[in-house]
Amino acid sequence: QGGNNAGHTVVVDGKEYDFHLFPSGIINPKAISFIGKTISELTKSNNITWWVAATIFCRLKDWEKRLIISDRAHIVFDFHQAVDGLQEVQRQAQEGKNIGTTKKGIGPTYSSKAARTGLRICDLLSDFDEFSSRFKNLAQQYKSMFPTLEVDIEGQLKKLKGYAEKIRPMVRDGVYFMYEALHGSPKKILVEGANAALLDIDFGTYPFVTSSNCTVGGVCTGLGVPPQHVGDVYGVVKAYTTRVGIGAFPTEQINEIGDLLQSRGHEWGVTTGRKRRCGWLDLVILKYAHMINGFTALALTKLDILDVLDEIKIGVAYKLGGKRIPYFP
């Protein structure tokens, strides 16, 4: 999923669950849930203590027996989250606008990953002295970049050592796990993505995007699944368009229509609690998402939200320089 910056609200048997890092399949006692080569948030109480969150809020039984975490998953630390907030303040001061991140530390963690200074679950579970040394170096790097940043290094390491032992039984070699799942006894494998196609780091409305690949390519890069194993690709799209945070939104309705869609659709960001911006369905971005992902089917949701409207509008084309264009610019 790329981290706990996105959320899914799932209702099963009348019970509502808000998921951020857990795969939604954790509700199903017959399913094995796997967190792959994405970002594991280990130290903040909002998603871990997983043990507390899963047991108390979800009232799930034996969930830890059906959750597997890849040893290659990168770890988001407290200072990554703090830096995420500091960077937003910096952008606002320097450019007069920010990106509108969820401040969950995902961007800085991917930066550490790309700089080859990131730390993974396998590092946490092997030589803790080596892990501690690299953790201190990474923290110092960020402290030198952001002088106001405060990091309780010893306190964090103590917490992380405790977490390491709790998650150790859940951790597997993720690539081998997926290989066995694909080539062993026949299984139904569902890969769940968070964030929309237009928030993809490469193909989204850059720079107002997330830091991961949330298009179908993320199945391969996130789990180590070869492309030939990707079968059906389901695009999930609302009957209208929404967006949380800043970025281009040609069909946005900043009026009573937008307010109606927002209120009837209960359009609040699951992670941030921010109101979602709402507007008419934009077929241009839907076609663009299809170009990249090659949907074999579309799941159209929230059609009933439009029931009270006498007239429904749909965005069908873009103009650039006064001329109609056949692509997403």
Coordinates of C-alpha atoms in Angstrom, one line a residue:
Q1 CA 0.0 0.0 0.0
G2 CA 3.0 2.3 0.3
G3 CA 2.4 3.3 3.9
N4 CA -0.3 4.4 6.3
N5 CA -0.8 7.7 4.6
A6 CA -4.0 6.4 2.9
G7 CA -7.0 4.9 4.4
H8 CA -9.8 2.5 3.5
T9 CA -13.2 2.4 5.2
V10 CA -14.7 -1.1 5.0
V11 CA -18.1 -2.1 6.3
V12 CA -18.6 -5.8 6.9
D13 CA -21.7 -7.3 8.6
G14 CA -22.7 -3.8 9.8
K15 CA -19.3 -3.2 11.4
E16 CA -17.1 -0.3 10.1
Y17 CA -13.4 -0.7 9.9
D18 CA -10.8 2.0 9.0
F19 CA -7.7 0.5 7.6
H20 CA -4.4 2.4 7.1
L21 CA -1.6 -0.2 6.9
F22 CA -3.4 -3.5 7.5
P23 CA -4.7 -5.1 4.3
S24 CA -8.6 -5.1 4.3
G25 CA -8.5 -8.9 4.0
I26 CA -7.4 -9.2 7.7
I27 CA -11.2 -9.2 8.5
N28 CA -11.6 -12.5 6.7
P29 CA -10.5 -15.4 9.0
K30 CA -9.9 -17.6 6.0
A31 CA -7.4 -15.2 4.3
I32 CA -3.7 -14.7 4.8
S33 CA -2.8 -11.0 4.7
F34 CA 0.6 -10.0 3.5
I35 CA 2.4 -6.6 3.8
G36 CA 5.0 -6.6 1.1
K37 CA 7.9 -4.4 0.0
T38 CA 6.0 -1.3 1.2
I39 CA 6.5 0.9 4.2
S40 CA 5.9 -0.5 7.7
E41 CA 5.0 2.2 10.2
L42 CA 6.3 0.8 13.5
T43 CA 6.6 3.5 16.1
K44 CA 3.5 5.7 16.2
S45 CA 0.5 4.7 18.3
N46 CA -2.0 5.5 15.6
N47 CA -1.2 2.4 13.6
I48 CA 1.1 0.5 15.8
T49 CA 0.5 -0.4 18.5
W50 CA -0.9 -2.8 15.9
W51 CA -1.5 -5.2 18.7
V52 CA -3.8 -2.7 20.5
A53 CA -5.4 -1.3 17.4
A54 CA -6.3 -4.6 15.8
T55 CA -7.6 -6.2 19.0
I56 CA -9.5 -3.3 20.6
F57 CA -10.8 -1.2 17.6
C58 CA -11.4 -4.0 15.2
R59 CA -12.2 -6.7 17.7
L60 CA -10.4 -9.2 15.4
K61 CA -9.5 -12.6 16.8
D62 CA -6.2 -14.3 16.0
W63 CA -5.3 -11.6 13.4
E64 CA -1.6 -12.0 14.2
K65 CA -1.7 -15.6 13.0
R66 CA -2.9 -14.6 9.6
L67 CA -0.7 -11.5 9.0
I68 CA 2.7 -11.8 7.3
I69 CA 5.2 -8.9 6.9
S70 CA 7.9 -8.9 4.3
D71 CA 11.5 -8.8 5.6
R72 CA 12.2 -6.2 2.9
A73 CA 9.6 -3.6 4.1
H74 CA 11.1 -0.2 4.9
I75 CA 10.4 1.3 8.3
V76 CA 8.9 4.8 8.9
F77 CA 10.5 6.3 12.0
D78 CA 9.1 9.1 14.3
F79 CA 11.7 11.5 12.8
H80 CA 10.5 10.8 9.3
Q81 CA 7.0 11.9 10.4
A82 CA 8.4 15.0 12.1
V83 CA 10.5 15.9 9.0
D84 CA 7.4 15.5 6.8
G85 CA 5.7 18.2 8.8
L86 CA 8.8 20.5 8.8
Q87 CA 9.1 20.1 5.0
E88 CA 5.5 21.2 4.5
V89 CA 6.1 24.3 6.7
Q90 CA 9.3 25.0 4.6
R91 CA 7.4 24.7 1.3
Q92 CA 4.7 27.1 2.6
A93 CA 7.3 29.6 3.7
Q94 CA 9.4 29.4 0.5
E95 CA 6.8 28.9 -2.2
G96 CA 3.6 30.1 -0.6
K97 CA 2.1 26.6 -1.0
N98 CA 2.6 23.1 0.2
I99 CA 1.9 19.7 -1.2
G100 CA -0.8 18.7 1.3
T101 CA 0.9 15.5 2.5
T102 CA -0.7 13.5 5.4
K103 CA 2.5 14.1 7.4
K104 CA 2.8 10.4 8.0
G105 CA 6.5 10.4 7.0
I106 CA 6.1 8.5 3.8
G107 CA 8.0 11.0 1.5
P108 CA 11.0 11.2 3.8
T109 CA 11.1 7.4 4.2
Y110 CA 11.1 6.9 0.4
S111 CA 13.8 9.6 0.2
S112 CA 15.9 7.5 2.7
K113 CA 15.1 4.4 0.6
A114 CA 16.3 6.1 -2.6
A115 CA 19.4 7.4 -0.9
R116 CA 20.2 3.9 0.3
T117 CA 20.2 5.0 4.0
G118 CA 16.8 3.5 4.8
L119 CA 16.3 0.7 7.3
R120 CA 14.2 -2.4 6.7
I121 CA 12.5 -5.0 8.8
C122 CA 15.3 -7.4 8.1
D123 CA 17.8 -4.9 9.6
L124 CA 15.7 -4.6 12.7
L125 CA 15.5 -8.3 13.2
S126 CA 19.1 -9.2 12.6
D127 CA 22.1 -7.5 14.3
F128 CA 20.5 -4.9 16.6
D129 CA 23.9 -3.2 17.3
E130 CA 24.4 -2.6 13.6
F131 CA 20.8 -1.5 13.3
S132 CA 21.3 1.0 16.2
S133 CA 24.4 2.4 14.5
R134 CA 22.7 3.0 11.2
F135 CA 19.6 4.4 13.0
K136 CA 21.7 6.9 14.8
N137 CA 23.5 7.9 11.5
L138 CA 20.1 8.4 9.8
A139 CA 18.8 10.5 12.6
Q140 CA 21.9 12.6 12.6
Q141 CA 21.6 13.2 8.9
Y142 CA 18.1 14.6 9.4
K143 CA 19.1 16.6 12.5
S144 CA 21.8 18.3 10.4
M145 CA 19.3 19.2 7.7
F146 CA 16.6 20.4 10.2
P147 CA 18.3 22.0 13.2
T148 CA 15.0 22.2 15.1
L149 CA 14.4 18.5 14.8
E150 CA 14.5 16.7 18.2
V151 CA 15.0 12.9 18.2
D152 CA 15.0 10.8 21.3
I153 CA 17.4 8.2 19.9
E154 CA 17.8 6.0 22.9
G155 CA 14.1 6.0 23.7
Q156 CA 13.2 5.1 20.1
L157 CA 15.7 2.3 20.0
K158 CA 14.3 0.8 23.2
K159 CA 10.8 0.9 21.6
L160 CA 12.0 -0.6 18.4
K161 CA 13.8 -3.5 20.2
G162 CA 10.5 -4.3 21.9
Y163 CA 8.6 -4.2 18.6
A164 CA 11.1 -6.4 16.9
E165 CA 10.3 -9.3 19.2
K166 CA 6.6 -8.9 18.8
I167 CA 6.6 -8.9 15.0
R168 CA 9.4 -11.5 14.6
P169 CA 6.9 -14.4 14.3
M170 CA 5.1 -12.6 11.5
V171 CA 8.1 -11.8 9.3
R172 CA 9.0 -13.9 6.3
D173 CA 11.1 -13.6 3.2
G174 CA 8.5 -11.8 1.1
V175 CA 9.7 -12.9 -2.4
Y176 CA 9.8 -16.6 -1.5
F177 CA 6.4 -16.3 0.2
M178 CA 4.8 -14.8 -2.9
Y179 CA 6.6 -17.4 -5.1
E180 CA 5.2 -20.3 -3.1
A181 CA 1.7 -18.7 -3.1
L182 CA 1.8 -18.4 -6.9
H183 CA 3.3 -21.8 -7.7
G184 CA 1.9 -24.0 -4.9
S185 CA -1.6 -25.3 -4.4
P186 CA -4.1 -23.1 -6.3
K187 CA -5.0 -19.9 -4.5
K188 CA -7.0 -16.8 -5.1
I189 CA -4.7 -13.9 -4.7
L190 CA -6.1 -10.3 -4.4
V191 CA -3.7 -7.4 -4.3
E192 CA -5.1 -4.3 -2.6
G193 CA -3.7 -0.9 -3.6
A194 CA -4.2 2.4 -1.7
N195 CA -4.2 5.8 -3.2
A196 CA -5.5 6.7 -6.6
A197 CA -3.8 6.3 -10.0
L198 CA -3.5 10.1 -10.3
L199 CA -1.4 10.1 -7.1
D200 CA 1.2 7.8 -8.6
I201 CA 4.7 9.3 -8.2
D202 CA 5.5 8.8 -11.9
F203 CA 2.1 9.1 -13.6
G204 CA 0.1 11.3 -11.2
T205 CA -0.5 15.0 -11.0
Y206 CA 3.1 15.6 -9.9
P207 CA 4.2 17.1 -7.5
F208 CA 0.8 16.7 -5.8
V209 CA 1.2 13.0 -5.5
T210 CA 2.3 10.3 -3.1
S211 CA 5.8 8.8 -3.0
S212 CA 5.0 5.3 -4.3
N213 CA 3.6 3.5 -7.4
C214 CA -0.1 3.1 -6.9
T215 CA -0.8 2.0 -10.4
V216 CA -0.9 -1.8 -11.3
G217 CA 2.9 -1.7 -11.7
G218 CA 3.1 -1.6 -7.9
V219 CA 2.0 -5.3 -7.9
C220 CA 5.3 -6.2 -9.4
T221 CA 7.6 -3.6 -7.7
G222 CA 5.8 -3.9 -4.3
L223 CA 5.5 -7.7 -4.0
G224 CA 8.0 -9.1 -6.5
V225 CA 5.2 -10.7 -8.6
P226 CA 6.2 -11.2 -12.2
P227 CA 4.0 -9.3 -14.7
Q228 CA 2.7 -12.5 -16.3
H229 CA 1.0 -13.4 -13.1
V230 CA -1.2 -10.3 -13.1
G231 CA -4.6 -11.3 -14.2
D232 CA -7.7 -9.2 -13.8
V233 CA -7.2 -5.5 -13.0
Y234 CA -10.2 -3.8 -11.3
G235 CA -10.4 -0.1 -11.4
V236 CA -12.4 1.4 -8.6
V237 CA -14.1 4.7 -9.5
K238 CA -16.7 6.8 -7.8
A239 CA -19.7 8.1 -9.9
Y240 CA -18.2 11.6 -9.2
T241 CA -14.6 12.7 -8.7
T242 CA -13.0 13.6 -5.3
R243 CA -9.6 14.7 -4.2
V244 CA -8.0 15.3 -0.8
G245 CA -5.4 18.1 -0.7
I246 CA -3.9 20.3 -3.3
G247 CA -3.7 19.7 -7.1
A248 CA -5.4 20.1 -10.4
F249 CA -9.1 19.3 -10.5
P250 CA -10.9 20.6 -13.6
T251 CA -14.3 19.3 -12.8
E252 CA -14.3 20.5 -9.2
Q253 CA -17.6 22.1 -8.0
I254 CA -16.9 24.9 -5.5
N255 CA -20.6 25.5 -5.0
E256 CA -23.8 23.8 -3.7
I257 CA -23.2 20.8 -5.9
G258 CA -19.8 20.2 -4.4
D259 CA -21.2 20.6 -1.0
L260 CA -24.0 18.2 -1.7
L261 CA -21.6 15.5 -3.0
Q262 CA -19.4 16.1 0.0
S263 CA -22.1 15.7 2.6
R264 CA -24.2 13.0 0.9
G265 CA -21.1 11.0 0.1
H266 CA -19.5 11.5 3.6
E267 CA -16.4 12.6 1.8
W268 CA -13.8 13.0 4.6
G269 CA -10.2 11.8 4.3
V270 CA -9.9 8.6 6.4
T271 CA -6.4 9.4 7.5
T272 CA -6.5 13.2 7.9
G273 CA -10.2 13.9 8.5
R274 CA -10.0 16.6 5.9
K275 CA -13.0 17.4 3.7
R276 CA -12.6 15.9 0.2
R277 CA -12.9 18.3 -2.7
C278 CA -15.8 17.1 -4.9
G279 CA -16.8 17.5 -8.6
W280 CA -18.3 15.8 -11.6
L281 CA -16.9 12.6 -12.9
D282 CA -13.9 13.3 -15.1
L283 CA -13.7 10.8 -17.9
V284 CA -10.4 12.2 -19.2
I285 CA -8.5 11.1 -16.0
L286 CA -10.5 7.8 -16.0
K287 CA -9.4 7.0 -19.6
Y288 CA -5.8 8.1 -18.6
A289 CA -5.9 5.7 -15.6
H290 CA -7.1 3.0 -18.0
M291 CA -4.2 3.7 -20.4
I292 CA -1.7 3.0 -17.6
N293 CA -3.4 0.2 -15.8
G294 CA -5.3 -1.7 -18.5
F295 CA -8.5 -2.3 -16.5
T296 CA -10.3 -5.5 -17.3
A297 CA -13.3 -4.2 -15.3
L298 CA -14.5 -1.1 -13.5
A299 CA -16.2 -1.0 -10.2
L300 CA -18.4 2.0 -10.2
T301 CA -19.3 3.1 -6.6
K302 CA -21.5 5.7 -4.9
L303 CA -23.9 6.0 -7.9
D304 CA -26.8 6.5 -5.3
I305 CA -25.2 9.8 -4.1
L306 CA -26.4 11.3 -7.4
D307 CA -30.0 10.2 -6.9
V308 CA -31.2 13.6 -5.7
L309 CA -29.9 15.5 -8.7
D310 CA -32.1 16.5 -11.7
E311 CA -29.1 16.9 -14.0
I312 CA -25.7 15.1 -13.9
K313 CA -22.7 16.5 -15.7
I314 CA -19.6 14.6 -16.9
G315 CA -16.1 15.9 -18.0
V316 CA -15.6 14.5 -21.5
A317 CA -12.6 16.3 -22.9
Y318 CA -9.8 18.8 -22.2
K319 CA -8.7 21.8 -24.2
L320 CA -5.1 23.0 -24.3
G321 CA -4.4 26.4 -26.0
G322 CA -8.0 26.4 -27.2
K323 CA -7.7 23.1 -29.0
R324 CA -9.2 19.8 -27.9
I325 CA -6.6 17.2 -27.0
P326 CA -6.9 13.4 -27.0
Y327 CA -4.6 12.8 -24.0
F328 CA -4.1 13.9 -20.4
P329 CA -1.5 16.7 -20.4

